[in-house]
Amino acid sequence: MTPRAKTTPEELQRQLEPLHPASFAWALRCCGGDHGEAEDVLQTAYLEILEGRARYSARSSLKTWFFGVVRRLAASRGRRRALHRRLLERFAGSAPAPDPAADPQHLAEAASDQQRVAQALAALPQRQQQLVELVFWHDLSIRESAGVLGVRLGTARTHYARAKRRLALALSSRDGI
């Protein structure tokens, strides 16, 4: 998108439409695989943009900017849910909910190459996982990924290099991770 003084909501909607599949995949990642939450985050992102609460200033690509909006909304909603859950646990005296990452189907597929890659990625720190996903699955540059994650370019490069080294080491070993 070329920088303009003002983009109409219709123009912005037209430009965001082709990004929707990748945006949903990114929202899904930011929401820990929760489809309903990803849909809510994406819908909120679209509303914030179309209602003018989030404004594109053309300092980065539209995709980079929009992925950043989605990430910030997902993080904000996640913090609110965690606070709500802690308050409920505190006042109700309930035990914490089980970790949704312990999916039996996921563990049953451990022998496949796809599973080994998934395990290697899951073993990475969150920022490294996000960088790998943005670069490989969403075709963003490291610079654009840094913008999405709100970190400096040098920080993004460092985390990306560490992620590649850890993935190479984990996937080259005979026993996996």
PDB file of N, CA and C in Angstrom, residues 3-4 6 14 20 28 38 41 51 54 58 68-69 82 90-91 108 111-112 120-121 124 174:
ATOM      1  N   PRO A   3       1.712   5.130   0.816  1.00  0.00           N
ATOM      2  CA  PRO A   3       1.239   6.040   1.843  1.00  0.00           C
ATOM      3  C   PRO A   3       0.280   7.068   1.252  1.00  0.00           C
ATOM      4  N   ARG A   4      -0.793   7.310   1.959  1.00  0.00           N
ATOM      5  CA  ARG A   4      -1.784   8.293   1.551  1.00  0.00           C
ATOM      6  C   ARG A   4      -2.181   9.097   2.762  1.00  0.00           C
ATOM      7  N   LYS A   6      -5.242   9.767   3.717  1.00  0.00           N
ATOM      8  CA  LYS A   6      -6.336   9.103   4.420  1.00  0.00           C
ATOM      9  C   LYS A   6      -6.833   7.934   3.584  1.00  0.00           C
ATOM     10  N   ARG A  14     -10.997  -3.605   1.678  1.00  0.00           N
ATOM     11  CA  ARG A  14     -10.613  -4.286   0.431  1.00  0.00           C
ATOM     12  C   ARG A  14      -9.167  -4.783   0.514  1.00  0.00           C
ATOM     13  N   HIS A  20      -6.835 -12.197   5.082  1.00  0.00           N
ATOM     14  CA  HIS A  20      -7.634 -12.881   6.097  1.00  0.00           C
ATOM     15  C   HIS A  20      -7.148 -14.298   6.434  1.00  0.00           C
ATOM     16  N   LEU A  28      -4.858 -17.466  15.463  1.00  0.00           N
ATOM     17  CA  LEU A  28      -4.941 -18.781  16.083  1.00  0.00           C
ATOM     18  C   LEU A  28      -3.673 -19.076  16.881  1.00  0.00           C
ATOM     19  N   ALA A  38      -9.562 -17.010  18.630  1.00  0.00           N
ATOM     20  CA  ALA A  38      -8.928 -16.428  17.446  1.00  0.00           C
ATOM     21  C   ALA A  38      -9.951 -15.672  16.600  1.00  0.00           C
ATOM     22  N   VAL A  41     -10.734 -12.412  18.439  1.00  0.00           N
ATOM     23  CA  VAL A  41      -9.625 -11.458  18.328  1.00  0.00           C
ATOM     24  C   VAL A  41      -9.601 -10.838  16.941  1.00  0.00           C
ATOM     25  N   GLU A  51     -13.494   1.096  12.675  1.00  0.00           N
ATOM     26  CA  GLU A  51     -14.076   2.170  13.473  1.00  0.00           C
ATOM     27  C   GLU A  51     -13.071   3.267  13.788  1.00  0.00           C
ATOM     28  N   ALA A  54      -7.828   1.843  15.617  1.00  0.00           N
ATOM     29  CA  ALA A  54      -6.476   1.436  15.215  1.00  0.00           C
ATOM     30  C   ALA A  54      -6.254   2.035  13.828  1.00  0.00           C
ATOM     31  N   ALA A  58       1.190   3.620   7.563  1.00  0.00           N
ATOM     32  CA  ALA A  58       2.056   3.279   6.428  1.00  0.00           C
ATOM     33  C   ALA A  58       3.542   3.321   6.771  1.00  0.00           C
ATOM     34  N   GLY A  68       0.527  -7.050  13.975  1.00  0.00           N
ATOM     35  CA  GLY A  68       0.828  -6.432  15.265  1.00  0.00           C
ATOM     36  C   GLY A  68      -0.438  -6.107  16.038  1.00  0.00           C
ATOM     37  N   VAL A  69      -1.449  -5.597  15.345  1.00  0.00           N
ATOM     38  CA  VAL A  69      -2.746  -5.308  15.986  1.00  0.00           C
ATOM     39  C   VAL A  69      -3.332  -6.590  16.552  1.00  0.00           C
ATOM     40  N   ALA A  82      -6.623 -14.459  32.072  1.00  0.00           N
ATOM     41  CA  ALA A  82      -5.790 -15.002  33.151  1.00  0.00           C
ATOM     42  C   ALA A  82      -6.122 -14.323  34.478  1.00  0.00           C
ATOM     43  N   ARG A  90      -9.098 -17.760  43.247  1.00  0.00           N
ATOM     44  CA  ARG A  90      -8.845 -17.208  44.573  1.00  0.00           C
ATOM     45  C   ARG A  90     -10.115 -17.209  45.428  1.00  0.00           C
ATOM     46  N   PHE A  91     -11.210 -16.785  44.821  1.00  0.00           N
ATOM     47  CA  PHE A  91     -12.438 -16.673  45.585  1.00  0.00           C
ATOM     48  C   PHE A  91     -13.225 -17.976  45.641  1.00  0.00           C
ATOM     49  N   ALA A 108       0.030 -38.787  20.633  1.00  0.00           N
ATOM     50  CA  ALA A 108      -0.046 -40.068  19.928  1.00  0.00           C
ATOM     51  C   ALA A 108       0.699 -40.033  18.601  1.00  0.00           C
ATOM     52  N   ALA A 111       5.673 -40.154  16.705  1.00  0.00           N
ATOM     53  CA  ALA A 111       6.628 -40.869  15.869  1.00  0.00           C
ATOM     54  C   ALA A 111       6.847 -40.207  14.509  1.00  0.00           C
ATOM     55  N   SER A 112       5.929 -39.410  14.043  1.00  0.00           N
ATOM     56  CA  SER A 112       6.025 -38.851  12.687  1.00  0.00           C
ATOM     57  C   SER A 112       7.014 -37.689  12.623  1.00  0.00           C
ATOM     58  N   ALA A 120       9.900 -29.844  18.320  1.00  0.00           N
ATOM     59  CA  ALA A 120      11.072 -28.976  18.320  1.00  0.00           C
ATOM     60  C   ALA A 120      10.649 -27.507  18.405  1.00  0.00           C
ATOM     61  N   LEU A 121       9.604 -27.156  17.669  1.00  0.00           N
ATOM     62  CA  LEU A 121       9.105 -25.775  17.733  1.00  0.00           C
ATOM     63  C   LEU A 121       8.536 -25.462  19.113  1.00  0.00           C
ATOM     64  N   LEU A 124      10.934 -24.392  21.810  1.00  0.00           N
ATOM     65  CA  LEU A 124      11.537 -23.065  21.713  1.00  0.00           C
ATOM     66  C   LEU A 124      10.814 -22.085  22.630  1.00  0.00           C
ATOM     67  N   ARG A 174      19.178 -38.224  16.580  1.00  0.00           N
ATOM     68  CA  ARG A 174      18.452 -39.461  16.282  1.00  0.00           C
ATOM     69  C   ARG A 174      17.229 -39.600  17.196  1.00  0.00           C
TER      70      ARG A 174
END
